[in-house]
CSV table of C-alpha atoms in Angstrom, one decimal:
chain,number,residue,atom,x,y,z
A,633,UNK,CA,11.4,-9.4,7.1
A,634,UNK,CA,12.2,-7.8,4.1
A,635,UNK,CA,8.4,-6.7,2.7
A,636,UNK,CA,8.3,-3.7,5.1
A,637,UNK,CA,11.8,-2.6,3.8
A,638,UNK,CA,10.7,-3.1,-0.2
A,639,UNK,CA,7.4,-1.2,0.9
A,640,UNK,CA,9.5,1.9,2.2
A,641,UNK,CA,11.4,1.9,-1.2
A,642,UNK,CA,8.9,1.9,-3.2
A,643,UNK,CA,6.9,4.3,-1.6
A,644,UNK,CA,10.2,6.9,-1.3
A,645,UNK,CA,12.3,6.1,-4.5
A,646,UNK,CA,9.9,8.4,-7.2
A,647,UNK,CA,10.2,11.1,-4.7
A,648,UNK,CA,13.4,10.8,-3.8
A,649,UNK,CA,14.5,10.8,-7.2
A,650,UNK,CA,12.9,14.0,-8.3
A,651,UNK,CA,13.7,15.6,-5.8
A,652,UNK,CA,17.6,15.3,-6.5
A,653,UNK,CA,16.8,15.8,-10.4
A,654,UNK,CA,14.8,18.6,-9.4
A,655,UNK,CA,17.5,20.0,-7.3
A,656,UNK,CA,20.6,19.4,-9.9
A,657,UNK,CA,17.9,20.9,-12.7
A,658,UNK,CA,17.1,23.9,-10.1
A,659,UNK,CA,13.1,23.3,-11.3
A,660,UNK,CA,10.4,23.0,-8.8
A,661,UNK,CA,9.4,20.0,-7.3
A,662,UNK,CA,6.4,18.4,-8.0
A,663,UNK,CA,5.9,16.8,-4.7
A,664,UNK,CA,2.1,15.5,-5.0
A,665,UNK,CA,2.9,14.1,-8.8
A,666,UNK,CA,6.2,12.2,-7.5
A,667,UNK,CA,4.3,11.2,-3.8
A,668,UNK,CA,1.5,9.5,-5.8
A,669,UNK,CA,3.8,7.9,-8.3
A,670,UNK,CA,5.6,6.0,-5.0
A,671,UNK,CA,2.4,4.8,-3.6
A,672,UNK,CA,1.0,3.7,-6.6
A,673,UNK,CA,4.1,1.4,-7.0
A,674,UNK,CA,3.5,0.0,-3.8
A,675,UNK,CA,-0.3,-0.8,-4.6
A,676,UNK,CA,0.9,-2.7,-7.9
A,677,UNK,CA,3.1,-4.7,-5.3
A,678,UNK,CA,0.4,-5.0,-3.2
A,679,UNK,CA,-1.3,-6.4,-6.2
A,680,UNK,CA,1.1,-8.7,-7.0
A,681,UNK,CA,1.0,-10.7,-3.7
A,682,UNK,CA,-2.3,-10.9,-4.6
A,683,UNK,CA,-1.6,-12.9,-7.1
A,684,UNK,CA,1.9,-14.4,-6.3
A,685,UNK,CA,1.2,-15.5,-2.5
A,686,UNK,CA,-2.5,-16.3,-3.2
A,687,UNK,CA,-2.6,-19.0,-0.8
A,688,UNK,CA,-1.3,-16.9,2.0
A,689,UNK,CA,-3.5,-14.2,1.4
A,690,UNK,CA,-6.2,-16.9,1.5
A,691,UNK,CA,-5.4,-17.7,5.0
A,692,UNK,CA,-5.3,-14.3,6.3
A,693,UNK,CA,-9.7,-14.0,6.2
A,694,UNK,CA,-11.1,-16.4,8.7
A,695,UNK,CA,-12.4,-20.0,7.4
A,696,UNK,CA,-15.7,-18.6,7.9
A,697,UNK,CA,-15.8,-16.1,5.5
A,698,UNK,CA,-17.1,-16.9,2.1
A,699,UNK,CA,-15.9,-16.7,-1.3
A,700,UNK,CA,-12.3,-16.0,0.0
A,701,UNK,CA,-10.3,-17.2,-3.2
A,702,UNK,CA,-12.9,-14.5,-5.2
A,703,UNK,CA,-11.8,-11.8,-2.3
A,704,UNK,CA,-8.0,-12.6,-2.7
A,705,UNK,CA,-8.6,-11.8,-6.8
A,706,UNK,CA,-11.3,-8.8,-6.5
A,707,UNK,CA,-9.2,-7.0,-4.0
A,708,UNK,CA,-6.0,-7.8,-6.2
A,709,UNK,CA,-7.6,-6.1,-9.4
A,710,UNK,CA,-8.7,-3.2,-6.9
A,711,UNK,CA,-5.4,-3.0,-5.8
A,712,UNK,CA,-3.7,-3.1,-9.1
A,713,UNK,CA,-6.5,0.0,-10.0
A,714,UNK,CA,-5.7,2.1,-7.9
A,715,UNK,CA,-1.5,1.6,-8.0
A,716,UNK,CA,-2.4,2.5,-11.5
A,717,UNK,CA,-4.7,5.2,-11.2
A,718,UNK,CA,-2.1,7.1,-9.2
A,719,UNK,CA,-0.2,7.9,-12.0
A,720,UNK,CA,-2.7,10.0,-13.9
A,721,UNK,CA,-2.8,13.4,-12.1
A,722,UNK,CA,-6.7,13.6,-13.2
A,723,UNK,CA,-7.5,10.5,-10.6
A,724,UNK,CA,-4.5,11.1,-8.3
A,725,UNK,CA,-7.1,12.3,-5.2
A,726,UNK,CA,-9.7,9.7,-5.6
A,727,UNK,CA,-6.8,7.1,-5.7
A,728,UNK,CA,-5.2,8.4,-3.2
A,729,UNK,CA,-8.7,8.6,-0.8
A,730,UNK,CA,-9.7,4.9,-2.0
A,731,UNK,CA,-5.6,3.9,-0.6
A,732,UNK,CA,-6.3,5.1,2.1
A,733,UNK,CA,-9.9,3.5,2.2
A,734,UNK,CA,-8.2,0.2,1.5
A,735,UNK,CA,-5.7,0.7,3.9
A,736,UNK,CA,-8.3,1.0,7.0
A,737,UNK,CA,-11.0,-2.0,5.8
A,738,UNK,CA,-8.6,-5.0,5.2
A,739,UNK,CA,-6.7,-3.9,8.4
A,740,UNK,CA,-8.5,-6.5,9.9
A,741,UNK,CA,-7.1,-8.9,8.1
A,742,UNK,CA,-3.6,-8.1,9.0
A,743,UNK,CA,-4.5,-8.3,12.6
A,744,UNK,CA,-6.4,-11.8,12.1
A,745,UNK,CA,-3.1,-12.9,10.2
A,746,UNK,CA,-0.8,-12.2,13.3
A,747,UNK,CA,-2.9,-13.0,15.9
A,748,UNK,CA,-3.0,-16.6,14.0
A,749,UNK,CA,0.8,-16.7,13.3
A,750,UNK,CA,-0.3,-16.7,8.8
A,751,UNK,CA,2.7,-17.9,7.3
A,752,UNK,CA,2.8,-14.7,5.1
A,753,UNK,CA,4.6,-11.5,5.0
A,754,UNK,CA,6.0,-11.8,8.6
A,755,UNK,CA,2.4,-12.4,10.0
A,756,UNK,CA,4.0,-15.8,11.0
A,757,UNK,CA,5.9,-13.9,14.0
A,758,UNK,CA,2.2,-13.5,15.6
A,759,UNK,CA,1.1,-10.4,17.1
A,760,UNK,CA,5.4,-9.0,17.4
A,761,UNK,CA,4.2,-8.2,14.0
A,762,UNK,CA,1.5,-5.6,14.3
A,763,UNK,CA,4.6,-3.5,16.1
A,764,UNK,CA,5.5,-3.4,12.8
A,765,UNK,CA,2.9,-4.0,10.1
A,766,UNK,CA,0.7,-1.0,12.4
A,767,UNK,CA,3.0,1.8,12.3
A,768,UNK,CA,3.8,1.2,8.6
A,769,UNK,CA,0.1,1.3,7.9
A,770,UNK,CA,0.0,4.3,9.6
A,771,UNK,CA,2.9,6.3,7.5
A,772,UNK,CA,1.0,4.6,4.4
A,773,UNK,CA,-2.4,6.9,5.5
A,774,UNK,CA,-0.2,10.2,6.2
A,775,UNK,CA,1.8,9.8,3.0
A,776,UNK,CA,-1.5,9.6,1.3
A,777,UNK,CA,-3.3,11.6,2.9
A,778,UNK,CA,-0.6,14.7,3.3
A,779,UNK,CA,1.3,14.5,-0.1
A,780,UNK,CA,-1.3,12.9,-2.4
A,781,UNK,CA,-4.5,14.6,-1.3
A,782,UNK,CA,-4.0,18.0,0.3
A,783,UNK,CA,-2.1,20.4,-1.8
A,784,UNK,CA,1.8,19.3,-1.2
A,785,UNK,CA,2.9,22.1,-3.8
């Protein structure tokens, strides 16, 4: 299950990088810029599966629900918006609150997905994988929550 491991990069790598630039240049750190920057990579990946793995996101919303190709696409764009959004330090917070907005509201759909074994992602390991999938969610809210929101400078 590699996704939760490409997540974590993503998310780390623009931090991580500054900060051993920052550290060889001796300049402050610009922790919030750098934290944003990471997460708003993972939303464009986020974005991607969207539209890459459509199908599979598909099947993650109950047969029930309506319009679920639409959903698959709207939240996509959404997804895409804000990954882009957190690189302009004018709309960093407000991307940063809508993450982690996003983050709590299609929840639901990751636990659907593993408690019906989606093919997707790892959701195919069945619930096992909301022991992972729930504390990576979880970092995903703190790091945007404690480095992108509140004053990490």
């Amino acid at each position: 299950m590699t996704t939760p491991i490409i997540i974590l990069i993503l998310l780390t790598s623009p931090l991580l990088v500054a900060f051993i630039i920052s550290k060889l240049a001796k300049n402050k750190l610009n922790i919030k810029k750098f934290a944003c920057w990471g997460l708003g990579l993972t939303f464009i990946f986020f974005s991607i599966g969207h539209f890459v793995k459509t199908d599979g996101m598909v099947e993650m919303l109950p047969s029930w629900f309506p319009f679920r190709l639409e959903i698959i696409y709207v939240t996509g764009v959404l997804e895409l918006v804000i990954g882009i959004t957190l690189f302009f330090s004018s709309l960093q917070r407000k991307a940063a609150i809508s993450a982690i907005a996003v983050f709590v509201l299609f929840f639901s759909s990751n636990i659907y997905a593993a408690l019906n074994g989606v093919g997707l992602g790892g959701h195919q390991w069945g619930p096992v994988y909301l022991f992972i999938r729930t504390p990576l969610q979880l970092i995903l809210i703190a790091w945007a929550y404690y480095l992108c929101i509140k004053n990490a400078n």
